[in-house]
Tab-separated table of C-alpha atoms and ligand atoms in Angstrom:
chain	number	residue	atom	x	y	z
A	13	MET	CA	-16.873	1.828	-31.080
A	14	SER	CA	-20.056	3.396	-30.204
A	15	GLU	CA	-19.909	6.547	-28.205
A	16	GLN	CA	-20.758	6.190	-24.466
A	17	ALA	CA	-22.065	8.574	-22.236
A	18	PRO	CA	-19.205	9.984	-20.152
A	19	GLN	CA	-20.809	8.770	-16.862
A	20	SER	CA	-20.952	5.216	-17.913
A	21	ARG	CA	-17.447	5.391	-19.199
A	22	VAL	CA	-16.308	6.507	-15.905
A	23	ALA	CA	-18.342	3.722	-14.067
A	24	GLY	CA	-16.881	1.165	-16.459
A	25	ALA	CA	-13.464	2.440	-15.589
A	26	SER	CA	-14.083	2.301	-11.844
A	27	VAL	CA	-15.352	-1.344	-12.084
A	28	GLU	CA	-12.303	-2.387	-13.902
A	29	THR	CA	-10.154	-0.939	-11.314
A	30	LEU	CA	-12.074	-2.657	-8.687
A	31	LEU	CA	-11.853	-6.112	-10.296
A	32	GLU	CA	-8.244	-5.408	-10.951
A	33	ALA	CA	-7.618	-4.986	-7.329
A	34	LEU	CA	-9.542	-7.892	-6.214
A	35	PRO	CA	-6.845	-10.707	-6.721
A	36	TYR	CA	-4.295	-8.428	-4.767
A	37	ILE	CA	-6.611	-7.787	-2.085
A	38	ARG	CA	-7.238	-11.543	-1.655
A	39	GLU	CA	-3.491	-12.163	-1.736
A	40	PHE	CA	-2.657	-9.450	0.743
A	41	HIS	CA	-5.331	-10.241	3.284
A	42	GLY	CA	-3.899	-10.516	6.709
A	43	ARG	CA	-0.305	-9.848	5.387
A	44	THR	CA	2.104	-7.375	7.076
A	45	VAL	CA	3.155	-4.546	4.693
A	46	VAL	CA	5.837	-2.312	6.113
A	47	ILE	CA	5.654	1.284	4.631
A	48	LYS	CA	8.694	3.848	4.920
A	49	TYR	CA	6.992	7.180	4.718
A	50	GLY	CA	9.350	10.121	3.932
A	51	GLY	CA	10.521	12.463	1.308
A	52	ALA	CA	8.103	14.495	-0.721
A	53	ALA	CA	4.916	12.769	0.472
A	54	MET	CA	5.493	14.137	3.966
A	55	LEU	CA	5.839	17.682	2.745
A	56	ASP	CA	2.817	18.443	0.539
A	57	GLU	CA	-0.724	18.850	2.258
A	58	GLU	CA	-2.499	16.946	-0.536
A	59	LEU	CA	0.077	14.128	-0.579
A	60	ARG	CA	-0.010	13.819	3.189
A	61	ASP	CA	-3.898	13.211	3.028
A	62	ALA	CA	-3.492	10.849	0.026
A	63	PHE	CA	-1.038	8.680	2.048
A	64	ALA	CA	-3.309	8.611	5.042
A	65	THR	CA	-6.157	7.500	2.956
A	66	ASP	CA	-4.216	4.860	1.502
A	67	VAL	CA	-2.888	3.415	4.720
A	68	VAL	CA	-6.342	3.531	6.190
A	69	LEU	CA	-7.726	1.846	3.344
A	70	LEU	CA	-5.128	-0.802	3.602
A	71	LYS	CA	-6.237	-1.635	7.186
A	72	TYR	CA	-9.796	-1.495	6.267
A	73	VAL	CA	-9.380	-4.257	3.546
A	74	GLY	CA	-7.621	-6.497	5.945
A	75	LEU	CA	-3.809	-5.761	5.511
A	76	ASN	CA	-1.493	-5.152	8.421
A	77	PRO	CA	0.162	-1.871	7.611
A	78	ILE	CA	3.127	-0.677	9.639
A	79	VAL	CA	4.268	2.867	9.149
A	80	VAL	CA	7.908	3.754	9.629
A	81	HIS	CA	8.746	7.478	9.139
A	82	GLY	CA	11.754	9.668	8.863
A	83	GLY	CA	11.735	13.523	8.906
A	84	GLY	CA	14.723	14.573	6.923
A	85	PRO	CA	13.473	17.902	5.510
A	86	GLU	CA	11.669	19.003	8.513
A	87	ILE	CA	14.459	18.265	10.735
A	88	THR	CA	16.650	20.110	8.364
A	89	ARG	CA	14.305	23.238	8.623
A	90	TYR	CA	14.229	23.148	12.398
A	91	MET	CA	17.931	22.772	12.682
A	92	GLU	CA	18.403	25.788	10.327
A	93	ARG	CA	15.885	27.823	12.409
A	94	LEU	CA	18.085	27.017	15.352
A	95	GLY	CA	21.289	27.922	13.409
A	96	LEU	CA	22.792	24.509	13.527
A	97	GLU	CA	24.912	23.124	10.776
A	98	VAL	CA	23.384	20.439	8.467
A	99	LYS	CA	25.784	17.823	7.114
A	100	PHE	CA	25.442	14.403	5.606
A	101	HIS	CA	27.829	11.735	5.070
A	102	GLU	CA	27.135	8.861	2.842
A	103	GLY	CA	23.273	9.511	3.216
A	104	LEU	CA	23.511	9.611	6.972
A	105	ARG	CA	22.839	12.818	8.857
A	106	VAL	CA	25.852	13.872	10.721
A	107	SER	CA	24.548	14.085	14.260
A	108	ASP	CA	26.072	15.865	17.269
A	109	ALA	CA	24.452	15.820	20.519
A	110	GLU	CA	22.317	19.067	19.890
A	111	THR	CA	21.272	17.602	16.324
A	112	VAL	CA	19.865	14.382	17.757
A	113	GLU	CA	17.988	16.370	20.298
A	114	VAL	CA	16.348	18.449	17.655
A	115	ALA	CA	15.747	15.535	15.492
A	116	LYS	CA	13.982	13.703	18.207
A	117	MET	CA	11.821	16.473	19.233
A	118	VAL	CA	10.899	16.984	15.283
A	119	LEU	CA	10.475	13.264	14.802
A	120	VAL	CA	8.585	12.068	17.916
A	121	GLY	CA	7.103	15.512	19.212
A	122	LYS	CA	5.723	16.755	15.944
A	123	LEU	CA	5.911	14.621	12.876
A	124	ASN	CA	4.803	11.223	14.475
A	125	SER	CA	1.870	12.916	16.084
A	126	GLU	CA	0.887	14.606	13.093
A	127	ILE	CA	0.813	11.203	11.080
A	128	VAL	CA	-1.107	9.705	13.907
A	129	GLN	CA	-3.717	12.466	14.013
A	130	ARG	CA	-4.246	12.267	10.381
A	131	LEU	CA	-4.615	8.496	10.319
A	132	ASN	CA	-7.207	8.833	13.157
A	133	ARG	CA	-9.059	11.515	11.220
A	134	HIS	CA	-9.251	9.320	8.225
A	135	GLY	CA	-11.002	6.625	10.098
A	136	GLN	CA	-8.487	4.011	11.578
A	137	PRO	CA	-6.925	4.719	15.036
A	138	ALA	CA	-3.162	4.637	14.971
A	139	VAL	CA	-0.479	4.537	17.735
A	140	GLY	CA	2.795	6.412	17.503
A	141	LEU	CA	5.832	4.937	18.978
A	142	ALA	CA	9.638	5.655	18.971
A	143	GLY	CA	12.399	3.143	19.423
A	144	GLU	CA	12.268	3.225	23.098
A	145	ASP	CA	8.636	2.229	23.272
A	146	GLY	CA	8.151	-1.505	24.335
A	147	THR	CA	11.915	-1.646	23.952
A	148	LEU	CA	11.136	-1.728	20.085
A	149	PHE	CA	14.716	-0.974	18.864
A	150	GLU	CA	18.032	-1.760	20.471
A	151	VAL	CA	20.784	0.393	18.762
A	152	ALA	CA	24.413	0.589	18.727
A	153	PRO	CA	26.639	3.323	17.180
A	154	VAL	CA	27.201	2.840	13.405
A	155	ALA	CA	30.519	1.545	12.110
A	156	ASN	CA	31.505	5.030	11.140
A	157	ALA	CA	30.374	6.867	14.145
A	158	ASP	CA	33.655	9.011	14.091
A	159	LYS	CA	32.244	10.637	10.958
A	160	VAL	CA	28.616	10.696	11.641
A	161	GLY	CA	28.364	10.953	15.539
A	162	PHE	CA	25.310	9.824	17.103
A	163	VAL	CA	23.706	7.792	14.440
A	164	GLY	CA	22.549	4.376	15.626
A	165	SER	CA	22.202	1.109	13.717
A	166	VAL	CA	19.275	-1.106	14.645
A	167	GLU	CA	20.639	-4.335	16.262
A	168	ARG	CA	17.526	-5.866	17.385
A	169	VAL	CA	13.848	-5.324	16.796
A	170	ASP	CA	11.572	-6.420	19.690
A	171	VAL	CA	8.389	-7.045	17.489
A	172	ASP	CA	6.140	-7.844	20.513
A	173	VAL	CA	5.109	-4.294	21.144
A	174	LEU	CA	4.256	-4.037	17.303
A	175	ASN	CA	2.046	-7.283	17.322
A	176	HIS	CA	0.173	-5.939	20.229
A	177	ILE	CA	-0.527	-2.592	18.830
A	178	ALA	CA	-1.274	-3.746	15.281
A	179	ALA	CA	-3.836	-6.096	16.398
A	180	ASP	CA	-6.176	-3.148	16.766
A	181	TYR	CA	-4.279	-0.137	15.567
A	182	ILE	CA	-1.955	0.999	12.822
A	183	PRO	CA	1.611	1.498	14.575
A	184	VAL	CA	3.395	4.554	13.226
A	185	ILE	CA	7.122	4.169	14.153
A	186	ALA	CA	9.634	7.244	14.469
A	187	SER	CA	13.108	6.482	13.637
A	188	SER	CA	14.640	7.516	16.925
A	189	ALA	CA	16.000	5.256	19.531
A	190	SER	CA	18.283	5.081	22.552
A	191	ASP	CA	21.042	2.770	23.745
A	192	ARG	CA	20.931	1.130	27.350
A	193	GLU	CA	22.655	4.165	28.717
A	194	GLY	CA	20.032	6.490	27.512
A	195	GLN	CA	21.827	8.017	24.697
A	196	THR	CA	19.658	8.982	21.907
A	197	TYR	CA	20.601	8.228	18.297
A	198	ASN	CA	19.344	9.182	14.989
A	199	VAL	CA	18.379	6.016	13.068
A	200	ASN	CA	18.027	6.267	9.289
A	201	ALA	CA	14.341	5.492	8.604
A	202	ASP	CA	14.948	3.302	5.652
A	203	GLU	CA	17.185	1.144	7.757
A	204	ALA	CA	14.715	1.038	10.602
A	205	ALA	CA	11.906	-0.063	8.116
A	206	GLY	CA	14.012	-2.739	6.568
A	207	LYS	CA	14.872	-4.150	10.042
A	208	VAL	CA	11.105	-4.019	11.151
A	209	ALA	CA	10.049	-5.675	7.917
A	210	ALA	CA	12.652	-8.437	8.382
A	211	ALA	CA	11.726	-8.880	12.217
A	212	LEU	CA	8.128	-9.042	11.360
A	213	GLY	CA	8.544	-11.472	8.398
A	214	ALA	CA	6.438	-8.832	6.420
A	215	HIS	CA	5.029	-9.690	2.981
A	216	LYS	CA	6.252	-6.605	1.455
A	217	ALA	CA	8.197	-3.354	2.337
A	218	ILE	CA	7.393	-0.196	0.310
A	219	PHE	CA	9.586	2.883	0.466
A	220	LEU	CA	8.133	6.141	-0.540
A	221	THR	CA	10.734	8.697	-1.892
A	222	ASP	CA	11.230	11.820	-3.816
A	223	VAL	CA	12.372	10.211	-7.121
A	224	GLU	CA	10.834	7.607	-9.405
A	225	GLY	CA	13.025	4.800	-7.883
A	226	TRP	CA	16.310	3.545	-8.057
A	227	LEU	CA	17.923	5.334	-11.114
A	228	ALA	CA	20.986	3.898	-12.972
A	229	ASP	CA	22.178	7.529	-13.439
A	230	ALA	CA	20.962	9.646	-10.470
A	231	ASP	CA	20.602	12.641	-12.653
A	232	GLN	CA	18.331	10.970	-15.259
A	233	GLU	CA	14.875	10.169	-14.297
A	234	ALA	CA	14.492	8.131	-17.439
A	235	SER	CA	17.092	5.644	-16.120
A	236	LEU	CA	14.790	4.034	-13.730
A	237	ILE	CA	15.680	0.582	-12.817
A	238	SER	CA	12.273	-1.199	-12.634
A	239	ARG	CA	13.539	-4.513	-11.255
A	240	ALA	CA	16.460	-6.014	-9.746
A	241	SER	CA	17.252	-9.090	-7.742
A	242	VAL	CA	19.049	-8.947	-4.268
A	243	ALA	CA	22.239	-10.185	-5.812
A	244	GLU	CA	22.158	-7.297	-8.384
A	245	VAL	CA	21.479	-4.551	-5.681
A	246	GLU	CA	24.399	-6.045	-3.453
A	247	ALA	CA	26.705	-6.017	-6.375
A	248	GLN	CA	25.914	-2.320	-6.950
A	249	LEU	CA	25.370	-1.052	-3.402
A	250	ALA	CA	28.735	0.273	-2.865
A	251	GLY	CA	28.541	2.659	-6.009
A	252	VAL	CA	25.168	4.108	-4.817
A	253	ALA	CA	25.337	7.359	-3.136
A	254	GLY	CA	23.084	9.618	-1.015
A	255	GLY	CA	19.879	8.408	0.575
A	256	MET	CA	19.253	5.885	-2.065
A	257	ARG	CA	21.858	3.599	-0.540
A	258	PRO	CA	20.371	2.950	2.756
A	259	LYS	CA	17.012	2.458	0.860
A	260	LEU	CA	18.406	-0.390	-1.113
A	261	ALA	CA	20.270	-1.912	1.886
A	262	ALA	CA	16.824	-1.962	3.505
A	263	CYS	CA	15.189	-3.599	0.520
A	264	VAL	CA	17.849	-6.427	0.738
A	265	GLU	CA	17.330	-6.590	4.519
A	266	ALA	CA	13.494	-7.003	4.101
A	267	ILE	CA	13.817	-9.611	1.620
A	268	ARG	CA	16.421	-11.462	3.527
A	269	GLY	CA	13.873	-11.472	6.293
A	270	GLY	CA	11.356	-13.208	4.025
A	271	ALA	CA	9.523	-10.409	2.112
A	272	GLN	CA	8.326	-11.469	-1.304
A	273	SER	CA	9.401	-8.181	-2.773
A	274	ALA	CA	10.361	-4.580	-1.591
A	275	HIS	CA	9.479	-1.607	-3.750
A	276	ILE	CA	11.117	1.938	-3.912
A	277	ILE	CA	8.124	4.192	-5.292
A	278	ASP	CA	7.601	7.892	-6.041
A	279	GLY	CA	5.940	9.579	-3.125
A	280	ARG	CA	5.447	12.631	-4.905
A	281	LYS	CA	2.654	11.057	-6.974
A	282	PRO	CA	-0.790	10.783	-5.004
A	283	HIS	CA	-1.714	7.239	-4.083
A	284	SER	CA	1.371	5.650	-5.272
A	285	LEU	CA	0.875	3.299	-2.488
A	286	LEU	CA	-2.516	1.939	-3.704
A	287	LEU	CA	-1.120	1.858	-7.337
A	288	GLU	CA	1.563	-0.274	-6.383
A	289	LEU	CA	-0.411	-2.665	-4.172
A	290	PHE	CA	-3.516	-3.152	-6.030
A	291	THR	CA	-2.900	-2.475	-9.839
A	292	ASP	CA	-0.905	-4.443	-12.386
A	293	ALA	CA	1.069	-1.309	-13.218
A	294	GLY	CA	4.485	-1.783	-12.092
A	295	ILE	CA	5.896	1.494	-10.649
A	296	GLY	CA	9.038	2.420	-9.245
A	297	THR	CA	11.914	-0.171	-8.499
A	298	MET	CA	10.832	-3.645	-7.216
A	299	VAL	CA	13.560	-5.848	-5.743
A	300	THR	CA	13.140	-9.418	-5.522
A	301	PRO	CA	14.822	-12.374	-3.969
B	21	LIG	P1	13.855	9.790	1.546
B	21	LIG	O1	14.652	8.850	2.432
B	21	LIG	O2	13.188	10.876	2.284
B	21	LIG	O3	13.129	9.095	0.570
B	21	LIG	P2	16.499	10.637	0.550
B	21	LIG	O4	16.927	12.043	0.171
B	21	LIG	O5	17.151	10.026	1.806
B	21	LIG	O6	14.883	10.813	0.712
B	21	LIG	O7	16.873	9.640	-0.481
B	21	LIG	C1	16.428	9.838	-1.954
B	21	LIG	C2	17.604	10.652	-2.690
B	21	LIG	O8	18.574	9.653	-3.111
B	21	LIG	C3	17.104	11.209	-4.099
B	21	LIG	O9	16.267	12.313	-3.953
B	21	LIG	C4	18.413	11.291	-4.776
B	21	LIG	O10	18.908	12.673	-4.583
B	21	LIG	C5	19.353	10.410	-4.052
B	21	LIG	N1	20.010	9.482	-5.043
B	21	LIG	C6	21.345	9.297	-4.950
B	21	LIG	N2	21.553	8.159	-5.848
B	21	LIG	C7	20.329	7.881	-6.375
B	21	LIG	C8	20.041	6.939	-7.378
B	21	LIG	N3	21.052	6.068	-8.117
B	21	LIG	N4	18.732	6.930	-7.756
B	21	LIG	C9	17.867	7.642	-7.138
B	21	LIG	N5	18.166	8.553	-6.197
B	21	LIG	C10	19.351	8.677	-5.811
B	22	LIG	MG1	16.549	8.977	3.411
């Protein structure tokens, strides 16, 4: 091989990357991709910017990105500042009346607005909404409400409001919702994203998290399960702990709703979203029908 000047090597690499992306851009044009944003990617300034850049780019190249976010660590931080006890049960936040109030304030008042602002700044206007807006979510208490309190399960998604907004803007959904009586519930953001993906008949659902993906052994990053079918996930779901369980359940939900694949990817790596969508590199866990 002859020596190349550094600049032309770089140029060659960029052209290849663009060419690699082309078939994906063609495949995804006009398609809906639901993105669950949470975990590590929400905490770090550089990662927040990288995420916004990625989502805006998706909109520019003709995809229909729908963002659903949680706010786990930030809600915990505010609860601690207010002296409230933080507890989880099987991956769900144990939520008394004060907890849901704080969670809603943080999710809707702070995080949702910050994500919208950032997308706006990066060049694509976004619109924030919570479960009440346009009657997006109808929720009911989860089955184990006696253990977790005001945690709601999404019973119905009214996609009308999303379709209206997504025609011109990037919808950014906070995972908070109320029942008909006006009681607010915490909704696990993975569940919300899975239900939204299913209701929209999304092409893909992508879950950003703070590990590489679904691990066979939660303590061993090297035990990444890079691919699993819905049947395989369902067979193992009961044995999966913590926040990974609702994520996998949401992958199953999205695929049942017609998604071609659902992905759990590492939100600690900048631009993991673009890598997943537009390169041949398989990253994280891919769940298939
Ligand atoms: P988020 O929903 O913000 O992405 P969660 O904390 O709710 O984050 O879910 C991810 C967490 O799930 C991981 O950080 C890990 O601690 C936990 N977890 C439990 N079991 C597994 C598993 N088998 N594989 C990967 N992560 C797991
Ligand atoms: Mg979670």
